[in-house]
Amino acid sequence: MTLKIDVFNHIFPKPFFERLQNVVVNRAAIKRWLNIPFLHDLDVRFRMLEEFGPDYRQILSLSAPPIESINPDRRITLDLATLANDSMADLVRAHPARFPGFIASLPLSYPDESVAELERSVNELRALGVQVFSNVNGVPLDDPRFLPLFDTANRLRCPILLHPARGPGFADYPGETKSRYEIWWTFGWPYETSAAMQRLVFSRLFDRLPGIRIVAHHLGAMIPYFEGRIGYGLDQLGARTADEDYGALLASMPKRPYDYFKMFWADTAVFGSRPATECGLKFFGTDQVVFIRETLKVIDTLDIHEPERQKIYQRNAERLFNRTF
């Protein structure tokens, strides 16, 4: 029997959810989550799990908002990360048949403490990976302060699950003060993921750490659809820029930019869209795509060989997380 390992399934463990509501500064940031019982009510979650059958499993990760955006107080931020990971580990221990593992969360606004929490989560709590967001309160992931975090994840063979972070306060146009019609989510989230991926590529992260594994949420966001731009378009990096020598950067890179984007992993979280699933699979290939439940019906009916389907459902997750489910 091939298991279906949902690698990026969000949850609020009850202790964390209760604490979150008490300390969040911007309550509007969690408005939607308060009205999704599946995120914080285990009874609701288990009823849903039954609909997917006995071969379906969830790797748990904390839902947005990012821990570092919840409260500016340092102690609260650090305590939230500890509570999140301890609570996740408790869920896995209590329900191993349904939750075979969890993804660690970090207080990313404090890079040194994040490294320590990652070490603790992997070595003591047996976290399978770590979730990072596309920016840390506006600071990009290729900022030098985060290099030790990537180095640690690589040393621990701990995959990084990249999640977008953007809210309504990020306006769509310079003359406005907020994003309208939830554009910040519809198009802002895919842009955030794609921008973070390009920053990591040109920061030479994959040259420094060629074995690092980064899963780009939502099937690589914009990247598969815009492969022409990241291919032939970025082969001309520097031609459009007068005030920086991007041409020299491009010439110093051992691979085409396109080839670095192919080093990312991706998941199938595209809201059940068959065209998006097919586009993402064609770009990343069936060896580096892992499963998210919304695309179950799509993957079941894709015109691919059964061993490829098994890779997406289970085998790739086992390679990603260095364990057998």
PDB file of C-alpha atoms in Angstrom:
ATOM      1  CA  MET A   1       0.000   0.000   0.000  1.00  0.00           C
ATOM      2  CA  THR A   2       1.331   3.418  -0.970  1.00  0.00           C
ATOM      3  CA  LEU A   3       0.793   5.979   1.748  1.00  0.00           C
ATOM      4  CA  LYS A   4      -0.218   9.542   0.921  1.00  0.00           C
ATOM      5  CA  ILE A   5       2.094  11.786   2.932  1.00  0.00           C
ATOM      6  CA  ASP A   6       0.775  15.350   3.136  1.00  0.00           C
ATOM      7  CA  VAL A   7       4.041  17.166   3.817  1.00  0.00           C
ATOM      8  CA  PHE A   8       2.888  20.743   4.514  1.00  0.00           C
ATOM      9  CA  ASN A   9      -0.307  20.570   6.560  1.00  0.00           C
ATOM     10  CA  HIS A  10      -0.961  23.515   8.834  1.00  0.00           C
ATOM     11  CA  ILE A  11      -2.287  23.334  12.371  1.00  0.00           C
ATOM     12  CA  PHE A  12      -2.486  25.318  15.610  1.00  0.00           C
ATOM     13  CA  PRO A  13      -1.801  22.957  18.538  1.00  0.00           C
ATOM     14  CA  LYS A  14      -4.226  23.830  21.328  1.00  0.00           C
ATOM     15  CA  PRO A  15      -1.659  25.220  23.844  1.00  0.00           C
ATOM     16  CA  PHE A  16      -0.137  27.422  21.151  1.00  0.00           C
ATOM     17  CA  PHE A  17      -3.531  28.554  19.844  1.00  0.00           C
ATOM     18  CA  GLU A  18      -4.638  29.667  23.289  1.00  0.00           C
ATOM     19  CA  ARG A  19      -1.400  31.540  23.893  1.00  0.00           C
ATOM     20  CA  LEU A  20      -1.524  33.115  20.429  1.00  0.00           C
ATOM     21  CA  GLN A  21      -4.919  34.679  21.088  1.00  0.00           C
ATOM     22  CA  ASN A  22      -3.664  36.194  24.323  1.00  0.00           C
ATOM     23  CA  VAL A  23      -0.502  37.809  22.955  1.00  0.00           C
ATOM     24  CA  VAL A  24      -1.189  38.702  19.311  1.00  0.00           C
ATOM     25  CA  VAL A  25      -0.929  42.454  18.780  1.00  0.00           C
ATOM     26  CA  ASN A  26      -2.782  42.652  15.472  1.00  0.00           C
ATOM     27  CA  ARG A  27      -5.840  40.482  16.023  1.00  0.00           C
ATOM     28  CA  ALA A  28      -6.973  41.085  12.435  1.00  0.00           C
ATOM     29  CA  ALA A  29      -3.983  39.006  11.332  1.00  0.00           C
ATOM     30  CA  ILE A  30      -5.604  35.873  12.789  1.00  0.00           C
ATOM     31  CA  LYS A  31      -9.235  36.705  11.938  1.00  0.00           C
ATOM     32  CA  ARG A  32      -9.489  34.053   9.227  1.00  0.00           C
ATOM     33  CA  TRP A  33      -7.802  31.361  11.299  1.00  0.00           C
ATOM     34  CA  LEU A  34     -10.280  31.815  14.153  1.00  0.00           C
ATOM     35  CA  ASN A  35     -13.046  30.745  11.772  1.00  0.00           C
ATOM     36  CA  ILE A  36     -11.359  27.584  10.455  1.00  0.00           C
ATOM     37  CA  PRO A  37     -12.012  24.901  13.111  1.00  0.00           C
ATOM     38  CA  PHE A  38      -9.887  22.386  11.196  1.00  0.00           C
ATOM     39  CA  LEU A  39      -6.810  24.390  12.212  1.00  0.00           C
ATOM     40  CA  HIS A  40      -7.302  24.148  15.957  1.00  0.00           C
ATOM     41  CA  ASP A  41     -10.029  21.556  16.693  1.00  0.00           C
ATOM     42  CA  LEU A  42      -8.683  17.998  16.596  1.00  0.00           C
ATOM     43  CA  ASP A  43     -12.166  16.472  16.441  1.00  0.00           C
ATOM     44  CA  VAL A  44     -12.891  18.392  13.246  1.00  0.00           C
ATOM     45  CA  ARG A  45      -9.490  17.418  11.826  1.00  0.00           C
ATOM     46  CA  PHE A  46      -9.946  13.730  12.557  1.00  0.00           C
ATOM     47  CA  ARG A  47     -13.372  13.717  10.896  1.00  0.00           C
ATOM     48  CA  MET A  48     -11.781  15.214   7.796  1.00  0.00           C
ATOM     49  CA  LEU A  49      -8.947  12.700   7.904  1.00  0.00           C
ATOM     50  CA  GLU A  50     -11.451   9.869   7.667  1.00  0.00           C
ATOM     51  CA  GLU A  51     -12.627  11.232   4.312  1.00  0.00           C
ATOM     52  CA  PHE A  52      -9.161  10.644   2.841  1.00  0.00           C
ATOM     53  CA  GLY A  53      -8.907   7.033   3.944  1.00  0.00           C
ATOM     54  CA  PRO A  54      -6.545   5.041   6.181  1.00  0.00           C
ATOM     55  CA  ASP A  55      -3.483   5.531   3.969  1.00  0.00           C
ATOM     56  CA  TYR A  56      -3.445   9.342   4.376  1.00  0.00           C
ATOM     57  CA  ARG A  57      -0.916  10.940   6.792  1.00  0.00           C
ATOM     58  CA  GLN A  58      -0.118  14.540   7.738  1.00  0.00           C
ATOM     59  CA  ILE A  59       3.257  16.119   8.483  1.00  0.00           C
ATOM     60  CA  LEU A  60       2.235  19.027  10.714  1.00  0.00           C
ATOM     61  CA  SER A  61       3.484  22.599  10.392  1.00  0.00           C
ATOM     62  CA  LEU A  62       2.390  25.738  12.169  1.00  0.00           C
ATOM     63  CA  SER A  63      -0.092  27.963  10.371  1.00  0.00           C
ATOM     64  CA  ALA A  64       0.577  31.609   9.559  1.00  0.00           C
ATOM     65  CA  PRO A  65       1.096  34.272  10.830  1.00  0.00           C
ATOM     66  CA  PRO A  66       4.856  33.975  11.287  1.00  0.00           C
ATOM     67  CA  ILE A  67       5.865  33.741  14.937  1.00  0.00           C
ATOM     68  CA  GLU A  68       8.123  36.787  14.612  1.00  0.00           C
ATOM     69  CA  SER A  69       5.163  38.951  13.519  1.00  0.00           C
ATOM     70  CA  ILE A  70       2.837  38.119  16.402  1.00  0.00           C
ATOM     71  CA  ASN A  71       4.298  40.290  19.147  1.00  0.00           C
ATOM     72  CA  PRO A  72       7.393  42.548  19.242  1.00  0.00           C
ATOM     73  CA  ASP A  73       8.356  41.403  22.734  1.00  0.00           C
ATOM     74  CA  ARG A  74      11.491  39.251  22.568  1.00  0.00           C
ATOM     75  CA  ARG A  75      10.551  36.934  25.396  1.00  0.00           C
ATOM     76  CA  ILE A  76       7.072  36.319  24.012  1.00  0.00           C
ATOM     77  CA  THR A  77       8.484  35.525  20.567  1.00  0.00           C
ATOM     78  CA  LEU A  78      11.022  33.036  21.915  1.00  0.00           C
ATOM     79  CA  ASP A  79       8.460  31.396  24.186  1.00  0.00           C
ATOM     80  CA  LEU A  80       5.971  31.059  21.317  1.00  0.00           C
ATOM     81  CA  ALA A  81       8.511  29.163  19.230  1.00  0.00           C
ATOM     82  CA  THR A  82       9.332  26.811  22.097  1.00  0.00           C
ATOM     83  CA  LEU A  83       5.651  26.243  22.832  1.00  0.00           C
ATOM     84  CA  ALA A  84       4.864  25.619  19.162  1.00  0.00           C
ATOM     85  CA  ASN A  85       7.523  22.934  18.802  1.00  0.00           C
ATOM     86  CA  ASP A  86       6.844  21.260  22.135  1.00  0.00           C
ATOM     87  CA  SER A  87       3.114  21.156  21.329  1.00  0.00           C
ATOM     88  CA  MET A  88       3.774  19.751  17.862  1.00  0.00           C
ATOM     89  CA  ALA A  89       5.976  17.009  19.311  1.00  0.00           C
ATOM     90  CA  ASP A  90       3.218  16.146  21.786  1.00  0.00           C
ATOM     91  CA  LEU A  91       0.698  15.782  18.932  1.00  0.00           C
ATOM     92  CA  VAL A  92       3.024  13.457  17.025  1.00  0.00           C
ATOM     93  CA  ARG A  93       3.646  11.332  20.103  1.00  0.00           C
ATOM     94  CA  ALA A  94      -0.090  11.131  20.845  1.00  0.00           C
ATOM     95  CA  HIS A  95      -1.208  10.317  17.279  1.00  0.00           C
ATOM     96  CA  PRO A  96       1.699   8.689  15.405  1.00  0.00           C
ATOM     97  CA  ALA A  97      -0.580   6.792  13.018  1.00  0.00           C
ATOM     98  CA  ARG A  98      -1.997  10.020  11.625  1.00  0.00           C
ATOM     99  CA  PHE A  99       0.823  12.489  12.305  1.00  0.00           C
ATOM    100  CA  PRO A 100       4.165  10.772  11.597  1.00  0.00           C
ATOM    101  CA  GLY A 101       6.152  13.963  12.092  1.00  0.00           C
ATOM    102  CA  PHE A 102       6.201  17.742  12.355  1.00  0.00           C
ATOM    103  CA  ILE A 103       8.009  20.760  10.940  1.00  0.00           C
ATOM    104  CA  ALA A 104       9.752  23.072  13.405  1.00  0.00           C
ATOM    105  CA  SER A 105       8.915  26.770  13.763  1.00  0.00           C
ATOM    106  CA  LEU A 106      11.445  29.428  14.663  1.00  0.00           C
ATOM    107  CA  PRO A 107      11.607  32.940  16.187  1.00  0.00           C
ATOM    108  CA  LEU A 108      13.222  34.170  12.971  1.00  0.00           C
ATOM    109  CA  SER A 109      13.609  37.768  14.080  1.00  0.00           C
ATOM    110  CA  TYR A 110      16.284  36.418  16.444  1.00  0.00           C
ATOM    111  CA  PRO A 111      18.687  34.459  14.214  1.00  0.00           C
ATOM    112  CA  ASP A 112      21.011  33.126  16.955  1.00  0.00           C
ATOM    113  CA  GLU A 113      18.095  31.871  19.007  1.00  0.00           C
ATOM    114  CA  SER A 114      16.569  30.387  15.847  1.00  0.00           C
ATOM    115  CA  VAL A 115      19.683  28.281  15.297  1.00  0.00           C
ATOM    116  CA  ALA A 116      19.505  27.013  18.873  1.00  0.00           C
ATOM    117  CA  GLU A 117      15.790  26.222  18.561  1.00  0.00           C
ATOM    118  CA  LEU A 118      16.362  24.388  15.289  1.00  0.00           C
ATOM    119  CA  GLU A 119      19.062  22.264  16.917  1.00  0.00           C
ATOM    120  CA  ARG A 120      16.761  21.476  19.847  1.00  0.00           C
ATOM    121  CA  SER A 121      13.763  20.712  17.651  1.00  0.00           C
ATOM    122  CA  VAL A 122      15.651  18.308  15.393  1.00  0.00           C
ATOM    123  CA  ASN A 123      17.905  16.623  17.950  1.00  0.00           C
ATOM    124  CA  GLU A 124      15.568  16.436  20.949  1.00  0.00           C
ATOM    125  CA  LEU A 125      12.041  16.645  19.517  1.00  0.00           C
ATOM    126  CA  ARG A 126      12.769  14.826  16.226  1.00  0.00           C
ATOM    127  CA  ALA A 127      11.388  17.520  13.947  1.00  0.00           C
ATOM    128  CA  LEU A 128      11.552  16.426  10.301  1.00  0.00           C
ATOM    129  CA  GLY A 129      12.178  19.877   8.830  1.00  0.00           C
ATOM    130  CA  VAL A 130      11.842  23.582   9.481  1.00  0.00           C
ATOM    131  CA  GLN A 131       9.465  26.224   8.174  1.00  0.00           C
ATOM    132  CA  VAL A 132      10.797  29.645   7.214  1.00  0.00           C
ATOM    133  CA  PHE A 133       8.917  32.541   5.704  1.00  0.00           C
ATOM    134  CA  SER A 134       9.787  34.465   2.569  1.00  0.00           C
ATOM    135  CA  ASN A 135      10.820  37.488   4.603  1.00  0.00           C
ATOM    136  CA  VAL A 136      11.382  38.110   8.285  1.00  0.00           C
ATOM    137  CA  ASN A 137       9.423  41.215   9.199  1.00  0.00           C
ATOM    138  CA  GLY A 138      10.578  42.703   5.898  1.00  0.00           C
ATOM    139  CA  VAL A 139      14.162  41.389   5.964  1.00  0.00           C
ATOM    140  CA  PRO A 140      15.006  39.094   3.006  1.00  0.00           C
ATOM    141  CA  LEU A 141      16.226  35.560   3.602  1.00  0.00           C
ATOM    142  CA  ASP A 142      19.514  36.203   1.794  1.00  0.00           C
ATOM    143  CA  ASP A 143      20.508  38.700   4.485  1.00  0.00           C
ATOM    144  CA  PRO A 144      23.840  37.555   6.001  1.00  0.00           C
ATOM    145  CA  ARG A 145      22.304  37.241   9.459  1.00  0.00           C
ATOM    146  CA  PHE A 146      20.428  34.119   8.285  1.00  0.00           C
ATOM    147  CA  LEU A 147      23.447  32.286   6.847  1.00  0.00           C
ATOM    148  CA  PRO A 148      24.065  30.336  10.096  1.00  0.00           C
ATOM    149  CA  LEU A 149      20.478  29.115   9.960  1.00  0.00           C
ATOM    150  CA  PHE A 150      20.904  27.725   6.446  1.00  0.00           C
ATOM    151  CA  ASP A 151      24.263  26.230   7.420  1.00  0.00           C
ATOM    152  CA  THR A 152      22.672  24.519  10.424  1.00  0.00           C
ATOM    153  CA  ALA A 153      19.747  23.152   8.425  1.00  0.00           C
ATOM    154  CA  ASN A 154      22.178  21.783   5.863  1.00  0.00           C
ATOM    155  CA  ARG A 155      24.401  20.192   8.532  1.00  0.00           C
ATOM    156  CA  LEU A 156      21.392  18.569  10.210  1.00  0.00           C
ATOM    157  CA  ARG A 157      20.087  17.377   6.809  1.00  0.00           C
ATOM    158  CA  CYS A 158      16.945  19.256   7.731  1.00  0.00           C
ATOM    159  CA  PRO A 159      14.799  20.340   4.748  1.00  0.00           C
ATOM    160  CA  ILE A 160      13.477  23.898   4.701  1.00  0.00           C
ATOM    161  CA  LEU A 161       9.832  24.496   3.863  1.00  0.00           C
ATOM    162  CA  LEU A 162       9.506  27.986   2.380  1.00  0.00           C
ATOM    163  CA  HIS A 163       6.183  29.702   3.084  1.00  0.00           C
ATOM    164  CA  PRO A 164       5.131  33.140   1.785  1.00  0.00           C
ATOM    165  CA  ALA A 165       4.610  36.036   4.202  1.00  0.00           C
ATOM    166  CA  ARG A 166       2.732  39.138   3.131  1.00  0.00           C
ATOM    167  CA  GLY A 167      -0.224  40.996   4.612  1.00  0.00           C
ATOM    168  CA  PRO A 168      -2.755  43.654   3.635  1.00  0.00           C
ATOM    169  CA  GLY A 169      -0.412  46.397   4.837  1.00  0.00           C
ATOM    170  CA  PHE A 170       1.762  45.794   1.771  1.00  0.00           C
ATOM    171  CA  ALA A 171       0.028  48.103  -0.725  1.00  0.00           C
ATOM    172  CA  ASP A 172      -0.415  47.190  -4.386  1.00  0.00           C
ATOM    173  CA  TYR A 173       0.541  50.715  -5.526  1.00  0.00           C
ATOM    174  CA  PRO A 174       2.872  53.345  -4.010  1.00  0.00           C
ATOM    175  CA  GLY A 175       0.023  55.852  -3.735  1.00  0.00           C
ATOM    176  CA  GLU A 176      -2.046  53.620  -1.471  1.00  0.00           C
ATOM    177  CA  THR A 177      -1.653  52.480   2.117  1.00  0.00           C
ATOM    178  CA  LYS A 178      -3.008  48.943   1.888  1.00  0.00           C
ATOM    179  CA  SER A 179      -3.692  46.128  -0.528  1.00  0.00           C
ATOM    180  CA  ARG A 180      -7.255  45.915  -1.797  1.00  0.00           C
ATOM    181  CA  TYR A 181      -9.442  42.931  -2.667  1.00  0.00           C
ATOM    182  CA  GLU A 182      -7.010  40.555  -0.928  1.00  0.00           C
ATOM    183  CA  ILE A 183      -4.512  40.969  -3.766  1.00  0.00           C
ATOM    184  CA  TRP A 184      -1.823  40.693  -1.068  1.00  0.00           C
ATOM    185  CA  TRP A 185      -2.837  37.013  -0.795  1.00  0.00           C
ATOM    186  CA  THR A 186      -4.002  36.034  -4.295  1.00  0.00           C
ATOM    187  CA  PHE A 187      -0.951  37.347  -6.139  1.00  0.00           C
ATOM    188  CA  GLY A 188       1.215  38.676  -3.300  1.00  0.00           C
ATOM    189  CA  TRP A 189       1.931  35.268  -1.793  1.00  0.00           C
ATOM    190  CA  PRO A 190       3.122  33.677  -5.068  1.00  0.00           C
ATOM    191  CA  TYR A 191       5.242  36.771  -5.733  1.00  0.00           C
ATOM    192  CA  GLU A 192       6.771  36.577  -2.231  1.00  0.00           C
ATOM    193  CA  THR A 193       7.798  32.963  -2.693  1.00  0.00           C
ATOM    194  CA  SER A 194       9.197  33.590  -6.180  1.00  0.00           C
ATOM    195  CA  ALA A 195      11.137  36.678  -5.100  1.00  0.00           C
ATOM    196  CA  ALA A 196      12.640  34.803  -2.152  1.00  0.00           C
ATOM    197  CA  MET A 197      13.673  31.963  -4.470  1.00  0.00           C
ATOM    198  CA  GLN A 198      15.424  34.354  -6.852  1.00  0.00           C
ATOM    199  CA  ARG A 199      17.206  36.122  -3.996  1.00  0.00           C
ATOM    200  CA  LEU A 200      18.478  32.766  -2.704  1.00  0.00           C
ATOM    201  CA  VAL A 201      19.633  31.754  -6.188  1.00  0.00           C
ATOM    202  CA  PHE A 202      21.643  34.927  -6.770  1.00  0.00           C
ATOM    203  CA  SER A 203      23.000  34.985  -3.232  1.00  0.00           C
ATOM    204  CA  ARG A 204      24.847  31.819  -4.342  1.00  0.00           C
ATOM    205  CA  LEU A 205      23.252  29.722  -1.577  1.00  0.00           C
ATOM    206  CA  PHE A 206      23.196  26.600  -3.754  1.00  0.00           C
ATOM    207  CA  ASP A 207      26.871  27.035  -4.624  1.00  0.00           C
ATOM    208  CA  ARG A 208      27.754  27.228  -0.932  1.00  0.00           C
ATOM    209  CA  LEU A 209      25.359  24.446   0.117  1.00  0.00           C
ATOM    210  CA  PRO A 210      24.637  22.274  -2.928  1.00  0.00           C
ATOM    211  CA  GLY A 211      22.959  19.601  -0.807  1.00  0.00           C
ATOM    212  CA  ILE A 212      20.433  21.912   0.856  1.00  0.00           C
ATOM    213  CA  ARG A 213      16.787  21.055   0.266  1.00  0.00           C
ATOM    214  CA  ILE A 214      14.239  23.864   0.083  1.00  0.00           C
ATOM    215  CA  VAL A 215      10.570  23.140  -0.642  1.00  0.00           C
ATOM    216  CA  ALA A 216       8.879  26.091  -2.344  1.00  0.00           C
ATOM    217  CA  HIS A 217       5.227  26.158  -1.288  1.00  0.00           C
ATOM    218  CA  HIS A 218       2.400  26.209  -3.847  1.00  0.00           C
ATOM    219  CA  LEU A 219       4.347  24.248  -6.480  1.00  0.00           C
ATOM    220  CA  GLY A 220       7.091  26.829  -6.786  1.00  0.00           C
ATOM    221  CA  ALA A 221       4.631  29.733  -7.010  1.00  0.00           C
ATOM    222  CA  MET A 222       5.267  31.718 -10.224  1.00  0.00           C
ATOM    223  CA  ILE A 223       8.418  29.896 -11.293  1.00  0.00           C
ATOM    224  CA  PRO A 224       7.034  27.072 -13.498  1.00  0.00           C
ATOM    225  CA  TYR A 225       4.703  29.384 -15.422  1.00  0.00           C
ATOM    226  CA  PHE A 226       7.465  31.927 -15.986  1.00  0.00           C
ATOM    227  CA  GLU A 227      10.217  29.482 -16.907  1.00  0.00           C
ATOM    228  CA  GLY A 228      10.950  31.505 -20.057  1.00  0.00           C
ATOM    229  CA  ARG A 229      11.721  34.567 -17.960  1.00  0.00           C
ATOM    230  CA  ILE A 230      13.933  32.701 -15.510  1.00  0.00           C
ATOM    231  CA  GLY A 231      15.537  30.844 -18.409  1.00  0.00           C
ATOM    232  CA  TYR A 232      16.409  32.970 -21.408  1.00  0.00           C
ATOM    233  CA  GLY A 233      15.362  36.129 -19.564  1.00  0.00           C
ATOM    234  CA  LEU A 234      17.790  35.703 -16.662  1.00  0.00           C
ATOM    235  CA  ASP A 235      20.510  34.553 -19.038  1.00  0.00           C
ATOM    236  CA  GLN A 236      20.653  38.298 -19.824  1.00  0.00           C
ATOM    237  CA  LEU A 237      20.879  39.422 -16.195  1.00  0.00           C
ATOM    238  CA  GLY A 238      22.417  42.881 -16.040  1.00  0.00           C
ATOM    239  CA  ALA A 239      21.213  44.062 -19.440  1.00  0.00           C
ATOM    240  CA  ARG A 240      18.398  46.015 -17.794  1.00  0.00           C
ATOM    241  CA  THR A 241      20.404  47.455 -14.875  1.00  0.00           C
ATOM    242  CA  ALA A 242      22.749  50.430 -15.036  1.00  0.00           C
ATOM    243  CA  ASP A 243      23.763  50.960 -11.423  1.00  0.00           C
ATOM    244  CA  GLU A 244      24.957  47.420 -10.507  1.00  0.00           C
ATOM    245  CA  ASP A 245      27.210  44.972 -12.340  1.00  0.00           C
ATOM    246  CA  TYR A 246      24.908  41.968 -12.469  1.00  0.00           C
ATOM    247  CA  GLY A 247      26.698  40.809 -15.594  1.00  0.00           C
ATOM    248  CA  ALA A 248      29.786  40.026 -13.546  1.00  0.00           C
ATOM    249  CA  LEU A 249      27.681  38.146 -11.005  1.00  0.00           C
ATOM    250  CA  LEU A 250      26.083  36.103 -13.776  1.00  0.00           C
ATOM    251  CA  ALA A 251      29.462  35.289 -15.321  1.00  0.00           C
ATOM    252  CA  SER A 252      30.794  34.079 -11.955  1.00  0.00           C
ATOM    253  CA  MET A 253      28.017  31.519 -11.469  1.00  0.00           C
ATOM    254  CA  PRO A 254      28.878  27.937 -12.486  1.00  0.00           C
ATOM    255  CA  LYS A 255      25.337  27.253 -13.713  1.00  0.00           C
ATOM    256  CA  ARG A 256      22.579  29.084 -15.565  1.00  0.00           C
ATOM    257  CA  PRO A 257      20.079  30.747 -13.201  1.00  0.00           C
ATOM    258  CA  TYR A 258      17.465  28.385 -14.653  1.00  0.00           C
ATOM    259  CA  ASP A 259      19.386  25.366 -13.382  1.00  0.00           C
ATOM    260  CA  TYR A 260      19.498  26.718  -9.833  1.00  0.00           C
ATOM    261  CA  PHE A 261      15.715  27.163  -9.777  1.00  0.00           C
ATOM    262  CA  LYS A 262      15.450  23.493 -10.718  1.00  0.00           C
ATOM    263  CA  MET A 263      17.282  22.635  -7.480  1.00  0.00           C
ATOM    264  CA  PHE A 264      14.273  23.641  -5.382  1.00  0.00           C
ATOM    265  CA  TRP A 265      11.680  21.099  -4.352  1.00  0.00           C
ATOM    266  CA  ALA A 266       7.966  21.957  -4.517  1.00  0.00           C
ATOM    267  CA  ASP A 267       4.647  20.742  -3.170  1.00  0.00           C
ATOM    268  CA  THR A 268       1.304  20.287  -4.920  1.00  0.00           C
ATOM    269  CA  ALA A 269      -0.617  22.973  -2.994  1.00  0.00           C
ATOM    270  CA  VAL A 270      -2.351  24.654  -5.942  1.00  0.00           C
ATOM    271  CA  PHE A 271      -5.956  24.426  -4.714  1.00  0.00           C
ATOM    272  CA  GLY A 272      -6.762  21.400  -6.846  1.00  0.00           C
ATOM    273  CA  SER A 273      -5.898  23.018 -10.183  1.00  0.00           C
ATOM    274  CA  ARG A 274      -4.998  20.406 -12.773  1.00  0.00           C
ATOM    275  CA  PRO A 275      -3.284  22.831 -15.221  1.00  0.00           C
ATOM    276  CA  ALA A 276      -1.160  24.264 -12.395  1.00  0.00           C
ATOM    277  CA  THR A 277      -0.267  20.769 -11.182  1.00  0.00           C
ATOM    278  CA  GLU A 278       0.783  19.674 -14.657  1.00  0.00           C
ATOM    279  CA  CYS A 279       2.803  22.857 -15.188  1.00  0.00           C
ATOM    280  CA  GLY A 280       4.628  22.470 -11.866  1.00  0.00           C
ATOM    281  CA  LEU A 281       5.357  18.785 -12.410  1.00  0.00           C
ATOM    282  CA  LYS A 282       6.743  19.493 -15.858  1.00  0.00           C
ATOM    283  CA  PHE A 283       9.147  22.079 -14.425  1.00  0.00           C
ATOM    284  CA  PHE A 284      10.325  20.399 -11.202  1.00  0.00           C
ATOM    285  CA  GLY A 285       9.883  16.772 -12.299  1.00  0.00           C
ATOM    286  CA  THR A 286       8.311  13.926 -10.366  1.00  0.00           C
ATOM    287  CA  ASP A 287      11.497  13.394  -8.307  1.00  0.00           C
ATOM    288  CA  GLN A 288      11.259  16.714  -6.453  1.00  0.00           C
ATOM    289  CA  VAL A 289       7.527  17.228  -5.923  1.00  0.00           C
ATOM    290  CA  VAL A 290       5.754  16.227  -2.727  1.00  0.00           C
ATOM    291  CA  PHE A 291       2.062  15.896  -1.968  1.00  0.00           C
ATOM    292  CA  ILE A 292      -0.527  18.247  -0.459  1.00  0.00           C
ATOM    293  CA  ARG A 293      -4.057  16.953  -0.052  1.00  0.00           C
ATOM    294  CA  GLU A 294      -5.968  19.462  -2.251  1.00  0.00           C
ATOM    295  CA  THR A 295      -4.579  17.798  -5.377  1.00  0.00           C
ATOM    296  CA  LEU A 296      -5.456  14.215  -4.457  1.00  0.00           C
ATOM    297  CA  LYS A 297      -8.027  13.784  -7.239  1.00  0.00           C
ATOM    298  CA  VAL A 298      -5.735  15.462  -9.768  1.00  0.00           C
ATOM    299  CA  ILE A 299      -2.724  13.275  -8.983  1.00  0.00           C
ATOM    300  CA  ASP A 300      -4.881  10.128  -9.049  1.00  0.00           C
ATOM    301  CA  THR A 301      -5.878  10.897 -12.643  1.00  0.00           C
ATOM    302  CA  LEU A 302      -2.622  12.299 -14.064  1.00  0.00           C
ATOM    303  CA  ASP A 303      -1.267  10.570 -17.146  1.00  0.00           C
ATOM    304  CA  ILE A 304       1.903   9.362 -15.424  1.00  0.00           C
ATOM    305  CA  HIS A 305       3.290   5.945 -14.603  1.00  0.00           C
ATOM    306  CA  GLU A 306       2.313   4.422 -11.259  1.00  0.00           C
ATOM    307  CA  PRO A 307       5.891   4.519  -9.860  1.00  0.00           C
ATOM    308  CA  GLU A 308       5.906   8.297 -10.516  1.00  0.00           C
ATOM    309  CA  ARG A 309       2.614   8.657  -8.664  1.00  0.00           C
ATOM    310  CA  GLN A 310       4.071   6.698  -5.743  1.00  0.00           C
ATOM    311  CA  LYS A 311       7.043   9.065  -5.683  1.00  0.00           C
ATOM    312  CA  ILE A 312       4.755  12.078  -5.330  1.00  0.00           C
ATOM    313  CA  TYR A 313       2.604  10.464  -2.662  1.00  0.00           C
ATOM    314  CA  GLN A 314       5.265   8.826  -0.500  1.00  0.00           C
ATOM    315  CA  ARG A 315       8.734   8.091  -1.841  1.00  0.00           C
ATOM    316  CA  ASN A 316       9.830  11.690  -2.384  1.00  0.00           C
ATOM    317  CA  ALA A 317       8.723  12.584   1.147  1.00  0.00           C
ATOM    318  CA  GLU A 318      10.862   9.757   2.473  1.00  0.00           C
ATOM    319  CA  ARG A 319      13.859  11.071   0.528  1.00  0.00           C
ATOM    320  CA  LEU A 320      13.171  14.624   1.641  1.00  0.00           C
ATOM    321  CA  PHE A 321      12.863  13.813   5.331  1.00  0.00           C
ATOM    322  CA  ASN A 322      15.443  10.995   5.454  1.00  0.00           C
ATOM    323  CA  ARG A 323      13.051   8.450   6.913  1.00  0.00           C
ATOM    324  CA  THR A 324      10.619   5.680   6.019  1.00  0.00           C
ATOM    325  CA  PHE A 325       6.919   6.157   6.718  1.00  0.00           C
TER     326      PHE A 325
END
